[in-house]
PDB file of C-alpha atoms in Angstrom:
ATOM      1  CA  UNK A   1     171.339  99.510 106.848  1.00 52.00           C
ATOM      2  CA  UNK A   2     168.376 100.788 104.812  1.00 55.00           C
ATOM      3  CA  UNK A   3     168.455  97.642 102.645  1.00 53.00           C
ATOM      4  CA  UNK A   4     168.622  95.371 105.704  1.00 59.00           C
ATOM      5  CA  UNK A   5     165.616  97.115 107.344  1.00 56.00           C
ATOM      6  CA  UNK A   6     163.591  96.838 104.105  1.00 60.00           C
ATOM      7  CA  UNK A   7     164.458  93.111 103.836  1.00 54.00           C
ATOM      8  CA  UNK A   8     163.217  92.497 107.403  1.00 58.00           C
ATOM      9  CA  UNK A   9     159.945  94.367 106.710  1.00 57.00           C
ATOM     10  CA  UNK A  10     159.333  92.352 103.508  1.00 49.00           C
ATOM     11  CA  UNK A  11     160.122  89.079 105.309  1.00 55.00           C
ATOM     12  CA  UNK A  12     157.767  89.861 108.213  1.00 57.00           C
ATOM     13  CA  UNK A  13     155.037  91.032 105.826  1.00 52.00           C
ATOM     14  CA  UNK A  14     155.415  87.851 103.728  1.00 53.00           C
ATOM     15  CA  UNK A  15     155.243  85.701 106.850  1.00 49.00           C
ATOM     16  CA  UNK A  16     152.069  87.443 108.059  1.00 57.00           C
ATOM     17  CA  UNK A  17     150.390  87.123 104.623  1.00 57.00           C
ATOM     18  CA  UNK A  18     151.321  83.414 104.484  1.00 52.00           C
ATOM     19  CA  UNK A  19     149.929  82.893 107.979  1.00 50.00           C
ATOM     20  CA  UNK A  20     146.638  84.682 107.169  1.00 53.00           C
ATOM     21  CA  UNK A  21     146.142  82.849 103.851  1.00 50.00           C
ATOM     22  CA  UNK A  22     147.068  79.499 105.405  1.00 51.00           C
ATOM     23  CA  UNK A  23     144.631  80.030 108.287  1.00 51.00           C
ATOM     24  CA  UNK A  24     141.893  80.930 105.832  1.00 50.00           C
ATOM     25  CA  UNK A  25     142.485  77.823 103.735  1.00 46.00           C
ATOM     26  CA  UNK A  26     142.494  75.657 106.882  1.00 46.00           C
ATOM     27  CA  UNK A  27     139.218  77.201 108.129  1.00 41.00           C
ATOM     28  CA  UNK A  28     137.490  76.748 104.770  1.00 45.00           C
ATOM     29  CA  UNK A  29     138.722  73.157 104.484  1.00 42.00           C
ATOM     30  CA  UNK A  30     137.670  72.359 108.059  1.00 43.00           C
ATOM     31  CA  UNK A  31     134.214  73.813 107.523  1.00 47.00           C
ATOM     32  CA  UNK A  32     133.434  72.199 104.176  1.00 50.00           C
ATOM     33  CA  UNK A  33     135.455  68.995 104.189  1.00 49.00           C
ATOM     34  CA  UNK A  34     135.688  67.897 107.801  1.00 49.00           C
ATOM     35  CA  UNK A  35     133.981  64.588 108.441  1.00 52.00           C
ATOM     36  CA  UNK A  36     130.796  65.037 110.432  1.00 68.00           C
ATOM     37  CA  UNK A  37     128.590  62.625 112.359  1.00 67.00           C
ATOM     38  CA  UNK A  38     124.843  62.516 111.997  1.00 67.00           C
ATOM     39  CA  UNK A  39     123.018  60.651 114.750  1.00 67.00           C
ATOM     40  CA  UNK A  40     119.604  59.204 113.895  1.00 63.00           C
ATOM     41  CA  UNK A  41     117.348  58.227 116.785  1.00 65.00           C
ATOM     42  CA  UNK A  42     114.388  55.858 116.672  1.00 69.00           C
ATOM     43  CA  UNK A  43     111.126  55.098 118.349  1.00 72.00           C
ATOM     44  CA  UNK A  44     110.804  51.343 118.744  1.00 73.00           C
ATOM     45  CA  UNK A  45     107.598  49.340 118.717  1.00 76.00           C
ATOM     46  CA  UNK A  46     109.027  47.444 121.692  1.00 79.00           C
ATOM     47  CA  UNK A  47     111.590  48.010 124.418  1.00 82.00           C
ATOM     48  CA  UNK A  48     114.969  46.801 123.106  1.00 82.00           C
ATOM     49  CA  UNK A  49     116.307  46.926 126.681  1.00 84.00           C
ATOM     50  CA  UNK A  50     114.030  43.956 127.434  1.00 92.00           C
ATOM     51  CA  UNK A  51     116.143  41.048 126.223  1.00 94.00           C
ATOM     52  CA  UNK A  52     113.098  38.726 125.988  1.00 95.00           C
ATOM     53  CA  UNK A  53     111.505  41.133 123.505  1.00 93.00           C
ATOM     54  CA  UNK A  54     114.756  41.699 121.598  1.00 94.00           C
ATOM     55  CA  UNK A  55     115.248  37.925 121.248  1.00 95.00           C
ATOM     56  CA  UNK A  56     111.573  37.496 120.270  1.00 93.00           C
ATOM     57  CA  UNK A  57     111.941  40.173 117.595  1.00 93.00           C
ATOM     58  CA  UNK A  58     115.110  38.540 116.184  1.00 95.00           C
ATOM     59  CA  UNK A  59     115.307  35.445 113.998  1.00 95.00           C
ATOM     60  CA  UNK A  60     118.901  34.700 115.025  1.00 97.00           C
ATOM     61  CA  UNK A  61     120.825  35.458 118.207  1.00 97.00           C
ATOM     62  CA  UNK A  62     124.441  34.343 118.303  1.00 98.00           C
ATOM     63  CA  UNK A  63     127.950  35.046 119.505  1.00 98.00           C
ATOM     64  CA  UNK A  64     130.218  35.924 116.612  1.00 98.00           C
ATOM     65  CA  UNK A  65     133.680  37.268 115.876  1.00 98.00           C
ATOM     66  CA  UNK A  66     134.040  40.018 113.275  1.00 98.00           C
ATOM     67  CA  UNK A  67     136.507  38.864 110.642  1.00 98.00           C
ATOM     68  CA  UNK A  68     136.481  41.910 108.377  1.00 97.00           C
ATOM     69  CA  UNK A  69     134.515  44.908 107.222  1.00 96.00           C
ATOM     70  CA  UNK A  70     133.300  44.330 103.686  1.00 94.00           C
ATOM     71  CA  UNK A  71     131.098  46.882 101.913  1.00 89.00           C
ATOM     72  CA  UNK A  72     129.083  50.011 102.618  1.00 88.00           C
ATOM     73  CA  UNK A  73     125.711  50.249 100.869  1.00 83.00           C
ATOM     74  CA  UNK A  74     123.943  53.623 100.525  1.00 76.00           C
ATOM     75  CA  UNK A  75     120.644  51.957 101.442  1.00 62.00           C
ATOM     76  CA  UNK A  76     117.595  54.085 102.165  1.00 61.00           C
ATOM     77  CA  UNK A  77     116.724  55.452 104.640  1.00 67.00           C
ATOM     78  CA  UNK A  78     120.119  54.784 106.235  1.00 75.00           C
ATOM     79  CA  UNK A  79     123.325  53.242 104.919  1.00 86.00           C
ATOM     80  CA  UNK A  80     124.312  49.671 105.693  1.00 89.00           C
ATOM     81  CA  UNK A  81     127.807  48.353 106.340  1.00 94.00           C
ATOM     82  CA  UNK A  82     128.445  44.633 105.871  1.00 95.00           C
ATOM     83  CA  UNK A  83     130.901  42.504 107.797  1.00 97.00           C
ATOM     84  CA  UNK A  84     132.052  38.901 107.525  1.00 98.00           C
ATOM     85  CA  UNK A  85     131.388  37.343 110.931  1.00 98.00           C
ATOM     86  CA  UNK A  86     132.284  33.870 112.168  1.00 98.00           C
ATOM     87  CA  UNK A  87     129.455  32.285 114.174  1.00 98.00           C
ATOM     88  CA  UNK A  88     130.969  31.031 117.433  1.00 98.00           C
ATOM     89  CA  UNK A  89     127.801  29.980 119.300  1.00 97.00           C
ATOM     90  CA  UNK A  90     124.083  30.014 118.522  1.00 97.00           C
ATOM     91  CA  UNK A  91     121.587  31.079 121.155  1.00 97.00           C
ATOM     92  CA  UNK A  92     118.625  31.221 118.758  1.00 97.00           C
ATOM     93  CA  UNK A  93     118.718  29.925 115.195  1.00 96.00           C
ATOM     94  CA  UNK A  94     121.080  27.573 113.389  1.00 96.00           C
ATOM     95  CA  UNK A  95     123.716  29.704 111.696  1.00 96.00           C
ATOM     96  CA  UNK A  96     127.101  28.131 111.020  1.00 95.00           C
ATOM     97  CA  UNK A  97     130.456  29.193 109.634  1.00 97.00           C
ATOM     98  CA  UNK A  98     130.772  32.704 108.267  1.00 97.00           C
ATOM     99  CA  UNK A  99     127.772  34.961 107.743  1.00 97.00           C
ATOM    100  CA  UNK A 100     127.261  38.437 106.344  1.00 96.00           C
ATOM    101  CA  UNK A 101     126.131  40.773 109.164  1.00 97.00           C
ATOM    102  CA  UNK A 102     124.684  44.162 108.205  1.00 95.00           C
ATOM    103  CA  UNK A 103     124.867  47.176 110.491  1.00 93.00           C
ATOM    104  CA  UNK A 104     122.846  50.412 110.055  1.00 90.00           C
ATOM    105  CA  UNK A 105     125.830  52.738 109.917  1.00 89.00           C
ATOM    106  CA  UNK A 106     127.881  54.185 107.098  1.00 87.00           C
ATOM    107  CA  UNK A 107     129.516  57.087 105.346  1.00 83.00           C
ATOM    108  CA  UNK A 108     127.615  59.446 103.038  1.00 79.00           C
ATOM    109  CA  UNK A 109     130.131  60.791 100.502  1.00 77.00           C
ATOM    110  CA  UNK A 110     127.724  63.490  99.292  1.00 75.00           C
ATOM    111  CA  UNK A 111     127.508  65.177 102.688  1.00 77.00           C
ATOM    112  CA  UNK A 112     130.880  63.993 104.035  1.00 81.00           C
ATOM    113  CA  UNK A 113     129.015  62.579 107.002  1.00 83.00           C
ATOM    114  CA  UNK A 114     129.097  59.344 108.970  1.00 85.00           C
ATOM    115  CA  UNK A 115     125.490  58.394 109.644  1.00 83.00           C
ATOM    116  CA  UNK A 116     125.007  56.522 112.895  1.00 84.00           C
ATOM    117  CA  UNK A 117     121.793  55.000 114.149  1.00 77.00           C
ATOM    118  CA  UNK A 118     121.350  55.534 117.905  1.00 81.00           C
ATOM    119  CA  UNK A 119     125.023  56.644 118.085  1.00 75.00           C
ATOM    120  CA  UNK A 120     126.131  53.063 117.384  1.00 87.00           C
ATOM    121  CA  UNK A 121     129.805  52.552 116.529  1.00 91.00           C
ATOM    122  CA  UNK A 122     131.261  50.576 113.632  1.00 93.00           C
ATOM    123  CA  UNK A 123     131.977  46.959 114.554  1.00 96.00           C
ATOM    124  CA  UNK A 124     135.667  46.234 115.177  1.00 97.00           C
ATOM    125  CA  UNK A 125     137.547  43.499 113.359  1.00 97.00           C
ATOM    126  CA  UNK A 126     138.736  40.733 115.655  1.00 98.00           C
ATOM    127  CA  UNK A 127     136.209  41.583 118.382  1.00 98.00           C
ATOM    128  CA  UNK A 128     133.485  39.254 119.604  1.00 98.00           C
ATOM    129  CA  UNK A 129     129.861  40.422 119.868  1.00 98.00           C
ATOM    130  CA  UNK A 130     126.513  39.034 120.823  1.00 97.00           C
ATOM    131  CA  UNK A 131     124.348  39.645 117.735  1.00 97.00           C
ATOM    132  CA  UNK A 132     120.554  39.794 117.495  1.00 96.00           C
ATOM    133  CA  UNK A 133     119.685  39.749 113.792  1.00 96.00           C
ATOM    134  CA  UNK A 134     116.994  39.301 111.154  1.00 94.00           C
ATOM    135  CA  UNK A 135     117.525  37.980 107.656  1.00 91.00           C
ATOM    136  CA  UNK A 136     117.815  40.578 104.878  1.00 87.00           C
ATOM    137  CA  UNK A 137     117.532  38.593 101.647  1.00 80.00           C
ATOM    138  CA  UNK A 138     118.346  41.369  99.182  1.00 83.00           C
ATOM    139  CA  UNK A 139     121.804  41.665 100.776  1.00 82.00           C
ATOM    140  CA  UNK A 140     122.213  37.931 101.435  1.00 88.00           C
ATOM    141  CA  UNK A 141     122.854  38.621 105.091  1.00 93.00           C
ATOM    142  CA  UNK A 142     121.522  39.314 108.542  1.00 96.00           C
ATOM    143  CA  UNK A 143     120.759  42.863 109.634  1.00 94.00           C
ATOM    144  CA  UNK A 144     121.283  43.746 113.289  1.00 94.00           C
ATOM    145  CA  UNK A 145     117.784  43.959 114.817  1.00 91.00           C
ATOM    146  CA  UNK A 146     118.315  47.169 116.749  1.00 88.00           C
ATOM    147  CA  UNK A 147     121.482  49.274 116.826  1.00 86.00           C
ATOM    148  CA  UNK A 148     123.443  49.263 120.092  1.00 85.00           C
ATOM    149  CA  UNK A 149     121.176  46.631 121.721  1.00 90.00           C
ATOM    150  CA  UNK A 150     121.568  44.090 118.886  1.00 92.00           C
ATOM    151  CA  UNK A 151     125.375  44.133 118.745  1.00 95.00           C
ATOM    152  CA  UNK A 152     126.761  43.965 122.246  1.00 95.00           C
ATOM    153  CA  UNK A 153     130.558  43.907 122.502  1.00 96.00           C
ATOM    154  CA  UNK A 154     131.757  40.963 124.586  1.00 97.00           C
ATOM    155  CA  UNK A 155     134.779  41.302 126.837  1.00 96.00           C
ATOM    156  CA  UNK A 156     136.475  38.973 129.284  1.00 95.00           C
ATOM    157  CA  UNK A 157     134.619  40.682 132.133  1.00 96.00           C
ATOM    158  CA  UNK A 158     131.088  40.646 130.660  1.00 96.00           C
ATOM    159  CA  UNK A 159     130.964  37.681 128.247  1.00 96.00           C
ATOM    160  CA  UNK A 160     129.623  35.011 130.618  1.00 96.00           C
ATOM    161  CA  UNK A 161     126.999  37.327 132.093  1.00 96.00           C
ATOM    162  CA  UNK A 162     125.749  38.670 128.735  1.00 96.00           C
ATOM    163  CA  UNK A 163     125.561  35.226 127.111  1.00 96.00           C
ATOM    164  CA  UNK A 164     123.745  33.807 130.155  1.00 96.00           C
ATOM    165  CA  UNK A 165     121.222  36.667 130.098  1.00 96.00           C
ATOM    166  CA  UNK A 166     120.458  36.010 126.434  1.00 96.00           C
ATOM    167  CA  UNK A 167     120.138  32.238 126.963  1.00 96.00           C
ATOM    168  CA  UNK A 168     117.530  32.924 129.656  1.00 96.00           C
ATOM    169  CA  UNK A 169     115.876  35.523 127.406  1.00 95.00           C
ATOM    170  CA  UNK A 170     115.635  32.950 124.594  1.00 96.00           C
ATOM    171  CA  UNK A 171     113.947  30.493 126.964  1.00 96.00           C
ATOM    172  CA  UNK A 172     111.414  33.215 127.907  1.00 94.00           C
ATOM    173  CA  UNK A 173     111.254  35.132 124.629  1.00 91.00           C
ATOM    174  CA  UNK A 174     108.249  37.309 123.835  1.00 90.00           C
ATOM    175  CA  UNK A 175     107.445  38.330 120.270  1.00 84.00           C
ATOM    176  CA  UNK A 176     106.711  42.036 120.682  1.00 82.00           C
ATOM    177  CA  UNK A 177     105.015  42.189 117.285  1.00 77.00           C
ATOM    178  CA  UNK A 178     102.299  39.759 118.433  1.00 75.00           C
ATOM    179  CA  UNK A 179     101.535  42.056 121.373  1.00 59.00           C
ATOM    180  CA  UNK A 180     100.928  44.963 118.975  1.00 55.00           C
ATOM    181  CA  UNK A 181      98.471  43.061 116.760  1.00 53.00           C
TER     182      UNK A 181
END
């Protein structure tokens, strides 16, 4: 009986020690290695909610389908993620076929952090968006003009309305940079 009682005490003690050590390892791992999000906000020189100004600020506005996520660049001041996008319809500009679209979002391995501009989300493969972009020669692509406002997800319920709004905005576009000068 004495041996059996001692065995139970050792087993319970071992279980408690394992639980404490395991909890400590989990807490340390969660604190130091858990992926974090860093949201960067901006002050714009124009109102990106005004579609006429957004279109005027952009060199290309088009409907496109994301084919695949390509590369993340640790560009300063914020990372860029590139995607292959098929141009479905131009609203402004003359892009055709597949283009490289760059989004200001990415993962910083040094800080284990996803850096998001204006709490934008990564583009989703297979989804269709209305893009407002400007050419970025050093990356041979087109950077989204303003996060969130420059990559609007199109759905069956909003596609016609969003595209129509941007067609009208293109007809009445205002270059916000001319207003500043």
